[in-house]
Coordinates of C-alpha atoms and ligand atoms in Angstrom, one line a residue:
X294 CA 0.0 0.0 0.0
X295 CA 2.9 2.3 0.8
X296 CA 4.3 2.7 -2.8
X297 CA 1.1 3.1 -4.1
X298 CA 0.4 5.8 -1.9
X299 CA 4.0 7.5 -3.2
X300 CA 3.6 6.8 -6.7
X301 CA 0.0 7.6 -7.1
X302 CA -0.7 11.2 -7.9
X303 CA -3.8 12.5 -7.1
X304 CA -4.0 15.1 -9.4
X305 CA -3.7 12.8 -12.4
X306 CA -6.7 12.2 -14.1
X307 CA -8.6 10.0 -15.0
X308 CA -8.5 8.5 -11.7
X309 CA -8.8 4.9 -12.3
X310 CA -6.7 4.8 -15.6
X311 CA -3.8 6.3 -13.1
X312 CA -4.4 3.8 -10.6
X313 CA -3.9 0.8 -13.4
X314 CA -1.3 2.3 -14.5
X315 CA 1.0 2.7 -11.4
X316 CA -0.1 -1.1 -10.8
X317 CA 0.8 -2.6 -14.1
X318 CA 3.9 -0.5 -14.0
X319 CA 4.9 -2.2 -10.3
X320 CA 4.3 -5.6 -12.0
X321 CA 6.3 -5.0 -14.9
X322 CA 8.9 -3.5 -13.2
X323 CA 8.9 -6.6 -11.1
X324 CA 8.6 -3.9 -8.1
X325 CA 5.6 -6.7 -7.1
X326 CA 6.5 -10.2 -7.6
X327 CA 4.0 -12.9 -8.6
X328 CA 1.8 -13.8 -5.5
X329 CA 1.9 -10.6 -3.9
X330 CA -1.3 -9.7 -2.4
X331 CA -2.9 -6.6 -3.6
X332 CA -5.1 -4.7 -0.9
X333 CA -8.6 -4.6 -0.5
X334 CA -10.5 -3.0 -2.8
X335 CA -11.9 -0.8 0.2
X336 CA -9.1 -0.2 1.5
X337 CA -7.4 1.1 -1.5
X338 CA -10.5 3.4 -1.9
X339 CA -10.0 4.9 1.1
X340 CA -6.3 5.5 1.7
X341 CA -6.0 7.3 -2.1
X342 CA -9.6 8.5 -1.9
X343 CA -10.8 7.4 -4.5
X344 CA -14.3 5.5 -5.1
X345 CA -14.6 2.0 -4.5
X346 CA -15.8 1.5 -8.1
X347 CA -13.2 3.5 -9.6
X348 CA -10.9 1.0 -7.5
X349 CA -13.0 -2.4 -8.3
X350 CA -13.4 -1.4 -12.1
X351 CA -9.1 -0.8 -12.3
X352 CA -8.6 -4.2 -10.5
X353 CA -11.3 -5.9 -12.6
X354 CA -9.0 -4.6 -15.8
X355 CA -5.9 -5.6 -14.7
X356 CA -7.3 -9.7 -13.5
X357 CA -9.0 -9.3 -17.4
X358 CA -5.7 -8.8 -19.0
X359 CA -3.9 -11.4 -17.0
X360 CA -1.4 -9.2 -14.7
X361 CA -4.1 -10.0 -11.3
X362 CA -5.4 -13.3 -10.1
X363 CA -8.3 -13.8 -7.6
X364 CA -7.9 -16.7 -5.4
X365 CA -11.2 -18.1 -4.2
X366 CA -12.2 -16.4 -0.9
X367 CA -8.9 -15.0 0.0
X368 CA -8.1 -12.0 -2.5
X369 CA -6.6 -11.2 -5.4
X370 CA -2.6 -10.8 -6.3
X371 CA 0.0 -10.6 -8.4
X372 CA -0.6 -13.4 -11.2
X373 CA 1.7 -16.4 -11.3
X374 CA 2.5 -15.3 -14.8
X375 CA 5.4 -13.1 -13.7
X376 CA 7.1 -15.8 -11.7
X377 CA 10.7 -15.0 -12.0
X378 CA 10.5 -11.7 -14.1
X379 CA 13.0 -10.5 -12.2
X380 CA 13.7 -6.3 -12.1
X381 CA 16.8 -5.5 -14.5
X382 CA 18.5 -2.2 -14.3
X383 CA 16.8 0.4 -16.7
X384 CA 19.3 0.2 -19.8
X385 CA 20.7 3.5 -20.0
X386 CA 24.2 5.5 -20.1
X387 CA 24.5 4.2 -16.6
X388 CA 23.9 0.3 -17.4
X389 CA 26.9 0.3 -19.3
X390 CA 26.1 -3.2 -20.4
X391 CA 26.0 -2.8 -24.0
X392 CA 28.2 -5.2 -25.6
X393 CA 28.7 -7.5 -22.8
X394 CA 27.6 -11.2 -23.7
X395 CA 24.5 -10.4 -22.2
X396 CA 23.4 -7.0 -24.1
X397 CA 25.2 -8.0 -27.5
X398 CA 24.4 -6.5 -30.4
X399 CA 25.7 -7.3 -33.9
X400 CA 29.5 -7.5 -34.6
X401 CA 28.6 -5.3 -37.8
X402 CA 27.7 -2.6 -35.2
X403 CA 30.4 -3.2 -32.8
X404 CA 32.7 -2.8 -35.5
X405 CA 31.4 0.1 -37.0
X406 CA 30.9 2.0 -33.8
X407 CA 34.6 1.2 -32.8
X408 CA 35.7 2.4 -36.4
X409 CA 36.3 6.0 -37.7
X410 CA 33.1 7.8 -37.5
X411 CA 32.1 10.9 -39.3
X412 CA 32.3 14.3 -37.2
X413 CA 29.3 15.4 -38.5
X414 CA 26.1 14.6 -35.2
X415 CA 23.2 16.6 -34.8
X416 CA 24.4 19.4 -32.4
X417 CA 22.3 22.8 -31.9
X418 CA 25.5 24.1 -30.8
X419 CA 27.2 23.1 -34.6
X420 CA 25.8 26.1 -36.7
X421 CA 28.8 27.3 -36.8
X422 CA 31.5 29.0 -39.0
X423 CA 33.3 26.6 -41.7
X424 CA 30.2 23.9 -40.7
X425 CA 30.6 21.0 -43.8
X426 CA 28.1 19.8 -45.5
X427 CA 25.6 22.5 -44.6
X428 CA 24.5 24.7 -47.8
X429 CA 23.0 28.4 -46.7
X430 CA 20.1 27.3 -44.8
X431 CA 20.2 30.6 -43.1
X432 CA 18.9 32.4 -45.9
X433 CA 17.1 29.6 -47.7
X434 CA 13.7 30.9 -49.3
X435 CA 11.7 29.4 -46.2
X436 CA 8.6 32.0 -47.3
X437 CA 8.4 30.1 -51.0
X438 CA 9.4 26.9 -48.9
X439 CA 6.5 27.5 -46.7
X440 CA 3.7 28.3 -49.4
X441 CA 4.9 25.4 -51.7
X442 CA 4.0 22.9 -48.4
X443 CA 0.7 24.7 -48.3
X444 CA 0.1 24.6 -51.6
X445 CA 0.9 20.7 -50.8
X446 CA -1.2 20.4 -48.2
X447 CA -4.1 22.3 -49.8
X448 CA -4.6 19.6 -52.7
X449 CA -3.9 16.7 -50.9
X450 CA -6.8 14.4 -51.3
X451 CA -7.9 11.1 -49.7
X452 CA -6.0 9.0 -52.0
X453 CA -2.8 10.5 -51.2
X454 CA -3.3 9.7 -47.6
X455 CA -2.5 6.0 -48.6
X456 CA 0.5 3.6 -49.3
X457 CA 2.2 5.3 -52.3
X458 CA 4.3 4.2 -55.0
X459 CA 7.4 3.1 -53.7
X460 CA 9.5 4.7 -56.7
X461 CA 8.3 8.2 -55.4
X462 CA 5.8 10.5 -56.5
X463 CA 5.4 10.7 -60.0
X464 CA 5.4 14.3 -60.3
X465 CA 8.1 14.9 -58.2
X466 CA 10.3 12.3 -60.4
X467 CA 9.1 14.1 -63.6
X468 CA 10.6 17.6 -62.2
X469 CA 13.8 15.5 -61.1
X470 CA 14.4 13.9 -64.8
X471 CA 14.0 17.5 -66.1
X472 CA 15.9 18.8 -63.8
X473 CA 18.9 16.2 -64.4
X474 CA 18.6 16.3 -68.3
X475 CA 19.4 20.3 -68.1
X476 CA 21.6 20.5 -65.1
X477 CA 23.5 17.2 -65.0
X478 CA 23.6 16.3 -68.7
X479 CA 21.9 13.1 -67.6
X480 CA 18.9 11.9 -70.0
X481 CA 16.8 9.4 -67.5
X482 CA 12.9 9.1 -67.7
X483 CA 10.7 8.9 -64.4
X484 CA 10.6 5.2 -65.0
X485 CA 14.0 5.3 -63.8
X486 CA 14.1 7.4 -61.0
X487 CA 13.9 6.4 -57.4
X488 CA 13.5 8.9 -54.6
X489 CA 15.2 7.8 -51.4
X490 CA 15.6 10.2 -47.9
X491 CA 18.9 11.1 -48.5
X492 CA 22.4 9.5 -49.9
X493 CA 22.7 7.2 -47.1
X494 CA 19.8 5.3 -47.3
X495 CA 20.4 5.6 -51.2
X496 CA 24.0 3.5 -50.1
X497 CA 22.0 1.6 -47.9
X498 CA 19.5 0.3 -50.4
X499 CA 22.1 0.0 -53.0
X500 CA 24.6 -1.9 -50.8
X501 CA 21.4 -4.4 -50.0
X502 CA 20.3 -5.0 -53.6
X503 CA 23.7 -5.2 -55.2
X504 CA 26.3 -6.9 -52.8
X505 CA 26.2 -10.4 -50.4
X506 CA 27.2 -9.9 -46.7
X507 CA 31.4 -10.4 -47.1
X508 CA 31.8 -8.6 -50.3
X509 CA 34.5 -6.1 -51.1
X510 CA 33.3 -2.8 -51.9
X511 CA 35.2 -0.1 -53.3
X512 CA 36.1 3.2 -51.2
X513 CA 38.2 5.6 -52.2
X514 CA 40.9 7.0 -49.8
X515 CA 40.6 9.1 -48.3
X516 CA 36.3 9.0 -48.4
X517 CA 32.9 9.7 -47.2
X518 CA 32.8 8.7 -44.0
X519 CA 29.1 7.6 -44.2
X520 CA 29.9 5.7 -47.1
X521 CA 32.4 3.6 -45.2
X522 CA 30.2 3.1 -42.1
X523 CA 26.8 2.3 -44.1
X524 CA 29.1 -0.5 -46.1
X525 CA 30.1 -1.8 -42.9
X526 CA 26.7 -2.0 -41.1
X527 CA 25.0 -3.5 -44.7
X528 CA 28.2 -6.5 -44.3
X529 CA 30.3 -5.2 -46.4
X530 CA 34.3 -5.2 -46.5
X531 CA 35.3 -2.1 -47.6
X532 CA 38.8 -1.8 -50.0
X533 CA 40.2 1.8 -49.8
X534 CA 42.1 2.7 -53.1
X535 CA 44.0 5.8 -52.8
X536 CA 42.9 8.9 -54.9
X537 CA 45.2 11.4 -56.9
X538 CA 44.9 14.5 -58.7
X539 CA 43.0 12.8 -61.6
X540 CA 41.0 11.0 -59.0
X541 CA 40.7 7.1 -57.9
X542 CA 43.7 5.2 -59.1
X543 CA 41.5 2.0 -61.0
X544 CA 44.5 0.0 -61.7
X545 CA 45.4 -0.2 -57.9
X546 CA 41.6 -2.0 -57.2
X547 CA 42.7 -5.1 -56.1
X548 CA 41.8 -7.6 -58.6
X549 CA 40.8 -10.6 -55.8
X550 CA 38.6 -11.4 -53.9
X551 CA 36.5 -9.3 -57.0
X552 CA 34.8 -6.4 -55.5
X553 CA 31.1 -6.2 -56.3
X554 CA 30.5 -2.3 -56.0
X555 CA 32.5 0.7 -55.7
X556 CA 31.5 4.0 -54.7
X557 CA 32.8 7.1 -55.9
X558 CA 32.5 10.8 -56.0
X559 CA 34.1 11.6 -59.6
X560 CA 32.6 15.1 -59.5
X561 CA 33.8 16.2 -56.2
X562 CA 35.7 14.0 -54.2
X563 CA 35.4 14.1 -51.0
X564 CA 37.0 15.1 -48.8
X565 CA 40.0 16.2 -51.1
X566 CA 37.4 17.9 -53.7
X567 CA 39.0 16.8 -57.2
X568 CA 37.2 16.3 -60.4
X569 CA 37.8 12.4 -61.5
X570 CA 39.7 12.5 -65.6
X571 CA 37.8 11.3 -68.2
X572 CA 40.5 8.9 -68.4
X573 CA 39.9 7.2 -65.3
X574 CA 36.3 7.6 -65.6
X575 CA 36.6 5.8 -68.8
X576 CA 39.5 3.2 -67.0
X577 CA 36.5 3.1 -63.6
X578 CA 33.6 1.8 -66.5
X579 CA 35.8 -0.7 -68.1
X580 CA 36.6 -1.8 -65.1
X581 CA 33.0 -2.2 -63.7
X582 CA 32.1 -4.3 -67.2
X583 CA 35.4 -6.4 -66.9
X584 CA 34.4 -7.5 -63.2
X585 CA 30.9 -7.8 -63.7
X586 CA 31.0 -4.7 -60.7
X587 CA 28.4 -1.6 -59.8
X588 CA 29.4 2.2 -59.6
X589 CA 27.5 3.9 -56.9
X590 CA 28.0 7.5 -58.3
X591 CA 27.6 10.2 -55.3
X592 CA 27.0 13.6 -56.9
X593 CA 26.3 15.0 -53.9
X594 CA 27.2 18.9 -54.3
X595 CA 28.1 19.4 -57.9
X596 CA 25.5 21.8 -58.6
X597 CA 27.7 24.4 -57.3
X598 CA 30.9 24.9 -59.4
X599 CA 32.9 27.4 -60.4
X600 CA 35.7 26.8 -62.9
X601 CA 35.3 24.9 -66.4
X602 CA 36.3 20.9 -65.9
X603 CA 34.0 18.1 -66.5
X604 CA 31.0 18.6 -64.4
X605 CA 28.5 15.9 -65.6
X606 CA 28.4 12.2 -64.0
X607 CA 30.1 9.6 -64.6
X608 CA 26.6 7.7 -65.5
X609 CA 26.2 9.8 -68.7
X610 CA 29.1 7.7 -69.9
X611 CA 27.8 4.7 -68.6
X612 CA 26.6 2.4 -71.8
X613 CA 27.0 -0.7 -70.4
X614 CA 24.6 0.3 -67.3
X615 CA 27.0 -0.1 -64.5
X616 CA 26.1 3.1 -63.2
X617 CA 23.8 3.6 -60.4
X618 CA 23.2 7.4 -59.5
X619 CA 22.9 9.3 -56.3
X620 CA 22.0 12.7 -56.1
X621 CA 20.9 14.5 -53.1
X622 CA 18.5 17.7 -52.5
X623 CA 20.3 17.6 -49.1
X624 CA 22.7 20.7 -50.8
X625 CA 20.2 23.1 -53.2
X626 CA 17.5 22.6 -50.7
X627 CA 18.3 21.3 -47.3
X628 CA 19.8 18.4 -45.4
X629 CA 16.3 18.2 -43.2
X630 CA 14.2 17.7 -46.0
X631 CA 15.8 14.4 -46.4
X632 CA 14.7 13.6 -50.2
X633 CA 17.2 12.4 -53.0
X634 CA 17.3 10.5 -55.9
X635 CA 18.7 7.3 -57.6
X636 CA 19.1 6.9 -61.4
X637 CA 18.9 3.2 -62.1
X638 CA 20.1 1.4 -64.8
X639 CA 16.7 -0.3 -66.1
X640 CA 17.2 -3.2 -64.9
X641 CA 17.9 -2.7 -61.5
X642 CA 14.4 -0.8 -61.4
X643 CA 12.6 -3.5 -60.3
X644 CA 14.7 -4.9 -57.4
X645 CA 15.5 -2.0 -56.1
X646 CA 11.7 -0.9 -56.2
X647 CA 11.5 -4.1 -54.2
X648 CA 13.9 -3.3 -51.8
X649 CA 12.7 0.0 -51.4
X650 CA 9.0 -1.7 -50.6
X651 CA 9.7 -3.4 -48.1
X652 CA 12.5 -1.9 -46.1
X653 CA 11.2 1.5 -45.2
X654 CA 8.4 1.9 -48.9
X655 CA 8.8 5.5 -49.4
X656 CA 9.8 9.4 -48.4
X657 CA 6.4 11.3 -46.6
X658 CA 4.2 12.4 -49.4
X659 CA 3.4 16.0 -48.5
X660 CA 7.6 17.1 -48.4
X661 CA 7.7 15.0 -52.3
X662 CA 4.2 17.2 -53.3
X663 CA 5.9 20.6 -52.2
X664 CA 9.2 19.9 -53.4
X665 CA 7.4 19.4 -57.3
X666 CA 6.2 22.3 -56.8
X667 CA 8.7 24.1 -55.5
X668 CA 10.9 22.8 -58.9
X669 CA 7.9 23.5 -61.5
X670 CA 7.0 26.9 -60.5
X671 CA 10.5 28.1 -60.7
X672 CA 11.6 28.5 -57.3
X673 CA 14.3 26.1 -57.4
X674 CA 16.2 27.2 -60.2
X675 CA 15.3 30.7 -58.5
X676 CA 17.3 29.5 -55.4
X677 CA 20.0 27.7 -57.3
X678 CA 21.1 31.0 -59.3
X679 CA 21.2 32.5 -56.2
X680 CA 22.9 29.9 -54.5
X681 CA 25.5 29.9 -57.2
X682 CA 26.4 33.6 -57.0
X683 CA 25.9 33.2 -52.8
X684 CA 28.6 30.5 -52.8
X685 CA 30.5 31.6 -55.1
X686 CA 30.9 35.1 -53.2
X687 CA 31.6 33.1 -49.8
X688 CA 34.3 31.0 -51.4
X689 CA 36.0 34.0 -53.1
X690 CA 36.3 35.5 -49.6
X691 CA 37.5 32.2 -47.8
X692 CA 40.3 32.0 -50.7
X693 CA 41.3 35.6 -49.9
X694 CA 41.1 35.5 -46.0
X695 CA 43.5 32.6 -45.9
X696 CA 45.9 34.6 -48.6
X697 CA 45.2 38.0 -46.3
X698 CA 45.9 36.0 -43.1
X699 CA 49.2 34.3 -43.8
X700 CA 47.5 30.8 -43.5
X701 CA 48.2 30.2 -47.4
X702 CA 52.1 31.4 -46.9
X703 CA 52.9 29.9 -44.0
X704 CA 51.1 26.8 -43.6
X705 CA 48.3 25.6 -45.7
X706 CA 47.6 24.5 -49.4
X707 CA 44.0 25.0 -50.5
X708 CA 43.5 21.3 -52.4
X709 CA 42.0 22.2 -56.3
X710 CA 38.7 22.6 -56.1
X711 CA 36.3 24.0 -58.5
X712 CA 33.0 22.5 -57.1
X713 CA 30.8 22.2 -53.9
X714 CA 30.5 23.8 -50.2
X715 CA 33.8 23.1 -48.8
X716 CA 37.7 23.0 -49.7
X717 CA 40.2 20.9 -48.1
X718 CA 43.6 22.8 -47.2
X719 CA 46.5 20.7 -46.3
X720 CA 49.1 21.6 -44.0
X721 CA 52.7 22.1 -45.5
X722 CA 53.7 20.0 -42.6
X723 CA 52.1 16.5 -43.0
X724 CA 53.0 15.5 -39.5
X725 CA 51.2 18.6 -38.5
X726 CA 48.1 17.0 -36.2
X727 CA 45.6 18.4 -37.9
X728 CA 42.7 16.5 -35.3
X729 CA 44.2 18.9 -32.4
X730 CA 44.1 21.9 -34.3
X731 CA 40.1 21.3 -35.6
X732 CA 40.1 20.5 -31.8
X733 CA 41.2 24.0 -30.8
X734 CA 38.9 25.6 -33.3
X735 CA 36.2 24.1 -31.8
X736 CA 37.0 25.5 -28.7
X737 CA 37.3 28.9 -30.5
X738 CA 33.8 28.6 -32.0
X739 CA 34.9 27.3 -35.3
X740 CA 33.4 23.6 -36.4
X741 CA 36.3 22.5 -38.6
X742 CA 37.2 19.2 -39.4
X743 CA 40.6 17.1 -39.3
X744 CA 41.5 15.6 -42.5
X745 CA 43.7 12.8 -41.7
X746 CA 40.3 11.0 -40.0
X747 CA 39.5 10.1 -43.5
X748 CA 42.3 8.8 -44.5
X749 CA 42.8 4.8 -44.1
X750 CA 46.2 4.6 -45.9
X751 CA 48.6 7.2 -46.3
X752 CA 48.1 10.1 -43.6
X753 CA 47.5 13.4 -45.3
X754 CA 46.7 16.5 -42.3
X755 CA 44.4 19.0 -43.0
X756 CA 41.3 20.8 -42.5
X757 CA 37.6 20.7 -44.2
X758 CA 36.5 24.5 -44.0
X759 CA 32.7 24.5 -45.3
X760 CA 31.3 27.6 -46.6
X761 CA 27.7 27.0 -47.3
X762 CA 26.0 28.5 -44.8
X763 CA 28.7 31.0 -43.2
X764 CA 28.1 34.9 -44.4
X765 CA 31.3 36.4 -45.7
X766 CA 32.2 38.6 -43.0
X767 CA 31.6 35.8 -40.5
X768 CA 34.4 34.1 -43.1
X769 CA 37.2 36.9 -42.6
X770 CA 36.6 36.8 -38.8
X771 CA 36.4 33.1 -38.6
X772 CA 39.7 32.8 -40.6
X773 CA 41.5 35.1 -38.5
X774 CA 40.6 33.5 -35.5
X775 CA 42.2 29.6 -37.8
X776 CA 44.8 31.6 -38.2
X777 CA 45.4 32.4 -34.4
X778 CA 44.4 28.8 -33.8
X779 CA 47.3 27.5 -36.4
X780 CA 49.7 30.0 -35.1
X781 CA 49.5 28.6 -31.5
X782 CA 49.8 24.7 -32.4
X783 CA 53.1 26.1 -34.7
X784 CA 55.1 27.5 -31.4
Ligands
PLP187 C1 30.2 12.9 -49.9 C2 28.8 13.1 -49.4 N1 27.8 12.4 -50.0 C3 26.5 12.6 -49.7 C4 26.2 13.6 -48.7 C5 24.7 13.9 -48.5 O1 24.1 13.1 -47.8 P1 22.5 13.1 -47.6 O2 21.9 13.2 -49.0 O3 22.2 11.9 -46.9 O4 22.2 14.3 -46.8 C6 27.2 14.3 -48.1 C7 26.8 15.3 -47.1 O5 27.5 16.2 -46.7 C8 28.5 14.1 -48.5 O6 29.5 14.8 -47.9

């Protein structure tokens, strides 16, 4: 009766749904162990004040469902059913029982978790100067944003309330394969289009359909982080094959055991931010065809460039459809939205529909509705030719506040780059430890990132300075206050 009386809470209401509640709880809890006696019915009634068929009708619930027993003429109590479910400590930070034989969870995870992670976590505290990966969500459109999800939600009927097709919404795939033919060079019909939430479940789904649990896939070196950990939680073995100016070097793929996949970013690597040859691209296809291998192609920011070069995918070479493509709206809209793309070759349409069906079917319709209108009344190529001139502005100032500072003179080489939100500079000094100084930054406000964390071969030190969503005189102050950082890891 006594931990009834403290757990109750008078003020709760509905009376009797509270009191069945803190009962059930106790059971489960196995704070009251099979055979226990609950009180009397009065007596219950009276010491929480409560009426006695508010008390009878809670007690009457809980025998119904099993968790109560009444024993002829003597009461009722806790039902045999929970002989030995003993109370466990509440898993939790505190538990610190993951991973022990008892809490195991897979070795895929273990692994992965124990492996290099990327630095990028949802963080409040993270929009900050030189953030990667983040394009200028503070002065996105939100008003034409906002009145496209209206517009959404305004002719939303009955039907769309249902199970929809798994390949996306057809109008929104329409816009996409217009979109790709005039920006990307990239001629694919709806048919072949499959929207996914983002580039990481498009790996996910890719690494599912195309690859057995054990198989090598293809990295480059230094990579994508969440390429490398989505391979290794899908099974996968990663290979990492070190990248050069003209991008990954094929002929140093190991030829056995025979990788099934590789992923690459031809248009701008990351995290070094090259543009791929034609010659390797060329070298990468035959390659795929003589192995019988995919080509997950991650275009993931190469709207944005600046420079001339070759800008279009890798898949517009593809004729022997080897080529799967991923392209994200997490850069000329926002990461939040969480929509993206996949360009299948037309055979992998169907399995990968399948896959998409029954792992997690498809993106929310209403964000898919807004977003095709968004892109067919104009206000996303709108935004992207402001976005051009907006990044291009913000990277302009970067390149001139690391020349105006010193940082380019004295310690830092900004690695080509004619595409994207970011730029990788490397430090003259290669031992330079480059995870210390984005340490210090951080401390200074800056969210930079280390280079040499995606490296898995060779060690190359550097830092990742994003410029998406950082205003250009945040970018001069910011890069003074590197340079003061640099300056006090160099004495
Ligand atoms: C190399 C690379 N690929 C893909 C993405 C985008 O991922 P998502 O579409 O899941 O937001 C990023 C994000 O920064 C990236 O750096």
């Amino acid at each position: 009766m006594e931990i009834l009386l403290r757990l109750y809470d008078p003020s709760a209401r509905p009376a009797g749904k509270q009191l069945y509640t803190v009962i059930r709880n106790l059971i489960v809890a196995g704070e009251l162990s099979a055979g226990t006696p609950i009180p009397p019915s009065r007596t219950i009634a009276e010491v929480l004040d409560l009426s006695r068929s508010t008390v009878t009708s809670a007690i009457d619930s809980l025998s119904l469902e099993g968790y109560l027993a009444a024993r002829q003429g003597s009461g009722t109590y806790v039902s045999a059913l929970f002989a030995g479910h003993r109370s466990v400590p509440a898993a939790g930070p505190s538990a610190g029982a993951l991973g022990s034989a008892e809490r195991q969870m897979s070795r895929r995870l273990t692994e992965t978790m124990a492996g290099p992670q990327s630095p990028f976590d949802f963080d409040e505290t993270l929009r900050r100067p030189f953030t990667v990966g983040t394009p200028m969500v503070s002065d996105f459109p939100l008003g034409t944003w906002r009145r496209a999800l209206t517009e959404a939600a305004r002719t939303l009927d009955r039907i769309g309330l249902a199970y929809a097709d798994p390949m996306g919404y057809l109008p929104l795939r329409q816009e996409i394969s217009h979109y790709l033919t005039a920006s990307r060079g990239l001629d694919a019909g709806p048919e072949r289009i499959l929207v996914v939430s983002g580039t990481q479940s498009a790996l996910d789904l890719g690494f599912r359909a195309l690859a057995d649990q054990g198989d090598t896939v293809v990295l480059e070196d230094p990579c994508y982080l969440g390429a490398s950990t989505t391979a290794r939680l899908a099974g996968l073995a990663p290979v990492f094959v070190e990248v050069d100016e003209d991008g990954i070097v094929v002929e140093r793929i190991p030829a056995s055991p025979v990788p099934r996949v590789a992923v690459v970013a031809p248009t701008h690597q990351f995290p070094l931010g090259s543009t791929t040859s034609l010659s390797r691209r060329l070298a990468l296809l035959r390659w795929a065809e003589r192995c019988s291998a995919w080509i997950i192609e991650d275009d993931y920011d190469s709207e944005y460039r600046f420079d001339a070069g070759i800008h279009e995918p890798i898949a517009v070479l593809d004729r022997s459809g080897r080529v799967v493509y991923a392209g994200t709206f997490s850069k000329t809209m926002f990461p939040a939205l969480r929509l993206s793309y996949m360009v299948l070759p037309q055979d992998l349409v169907t399995p990968m529909r399948a896959v998409r069906l029954t792992t997690s079917m498809h993106s929310p319709i209403l964000e898919q509705a807004a977003l095709a209108t968004f892109m067919r009344n104009g206000s996303f190529a709108a935004h992207q030719t402001t976005a051009l001139v907006t990044y291009r502005q913000r990277r302009a100032a970067l390149f001139d506040a690391l020349a105006a500072t010193g940082l380019l003179e004295d310690h830092l080489a900004i690695m080509a780059s004619t595409t994207g939100l970011h730029v990788c500079v490397q430090f003259h000094d290669v031992a330079r430890d480059d995870v210390a100084v984005a340490a210090s930054a951080g401390v200074r406000g800056l969210d930079v990132w280390p280079l040499s964390i995606h490296c898995h071969g060779p060690r190359r030190s550097g830092l990742l300075l994003g410029y998406g969503d950082t205003r250009v005189d945040d970018i001069v102050a910011a890069t003074r206050t590197l340079a003061a950082v640099i300056a006090s890891h160099s004495n």
